[in-house]
Amino acid sequence: MDHRMERADSMFTGTAKSKVIGDINFGEDENVKITGEGFACPLEGSQTLELNSPKSLPINMNILGTIIQSNFRMFIQYRGSSVYDFFKTSFPGTMVVETEGDFSDGTSVRGTSTLTYVKEALICRCQLTLEGFTGDSIANQDDLSPTLPCFEVIDAGSKADEATSSMNLTWKSSSNEIYKCDLRSVIRSVGNFSPSHHFIGHEYKVTDKSGNNLHFTQKVKSRATVINYYKN
């Protein structure tokens, strides 16, 4: 445990680097490999992630970027003395995140992400499959807003070294159409303990985005509130 605390202190109290290697599948016919990199100030709860695609994607980067960026839960501000939460102390181990989500138009996403700490960078290797998206989908519109502020609920999983996550993601188009995704995840880190029940508030801001879905940069501010339960 002491070694984990030392590693967490060195990785998550300064400026941390992150990288993304993504395999994005759209049904059975189309596969796109995207890459990304970013940096974070965990004690301030801020994280910036830049994603690049070799070809135009059939889904708005505001949606895809948020789903990928949601994996980096260790870049979160904790108030008080709770600096070393479950996600930060998962290193030098590996975290595996299994995700599934349902969009308001009947489309879906599912995938697996593996996060490892390599040479002072946190690397996320992810495989995502998105099904049912067409050119007429709201998800393909270029005028979607950044992801609206939301709360993520973290709770214990079915095993001691698991945690569950649920969040409702929302976007708006210029014509005021609402587009939503119910995103659920199971986070595993072998040999670790599940976290206390808590909420994480996320605020999103797109700082750079190309009109052809080739390039995207988003900054997120994330703050956690731990919920304590008391027996009568």
Short mmCIF file of N, CA and C in Angstrom, two decimals, residues 9 32 46 69 98 131 161 166 188 208 214 216:
data_model
loop_
_atom_site.label_atom_id
_atom_site.label_comp_id
_atom_site.label_asym_id
_atom_site.label_seq_id
_atom_site.Cartn_x
_atom_site.Cartn_y
_atom_site.Cartn_z
N ASP A 9 1.23 9.65 -5.45
CA ASP A 9 1.67 11.00 -5.11
C ASP A 9 2.52 11.58 -6.23
N VAL A 32 -11.89 2.54 -37.77
CA VAL A 32 -11.02 3.71 -37.79
C VAL A 32 -10.12 3.66 -36.57
N SER A 46 -8.57 19.08 -13.52
CA SER A 46 -8.67 19.49 -14.92
C SER A 46 -7.91 18.51 -15.81
N GLN A 69 -12.88 10.10 -23.10
CA GLN A 69 -12.29 10.86 -22.00
C GLN A 69 -12.85 10.46 -20.64
N GLU A 98 -15.09 -1.69 -18.81
CA GLU A 98 -16.05 -2.21 -19.78
C GLU A 98 -17.25 -1.28 -19.81
N GLU A 131 -23.07 1.15 -33.05
CA GLU A 131 -24.00 0.49 -33.97
C GLU A 131 -25.26 1.32 -34.18
N ASP A 161 -12.85 -5.79 -5.98
CA ASP A 161 -11.94 -4.95 -6.77
C ASP A 161 -12.64 -4.35 -7.99
N SER A 166 -22.22 5.20 -13.61
CA SER A 166 -23.34 5.52 -14.49
C SER A 166 -23.41 7.02 -14.67
N ARG A 188 -12.46 -2.33 -13.30
CA ARG A 188 -11.80 -3.40 -12.54
C ARG A 188 -10.31 -3.11 -12.39
N ASP A 208 -10.98 23.13 -29.35
CA ASP A 208 -10.59 23.10 -30.77
C ASP A 208 -11.31 21.95 -31.44
N LEU A 214 -12.00 15.37 -37.92
CA LEU A 214 -10.64 14.82 -37.97
C LEU A 214 -9.83 15.19 -36.72
N PHE A 216 -10.00 17.09 -32.62
CA PHE A 216 -10.89 17.49 -31.53
C PHE A 216 -10.08 17.64 -30.25
#
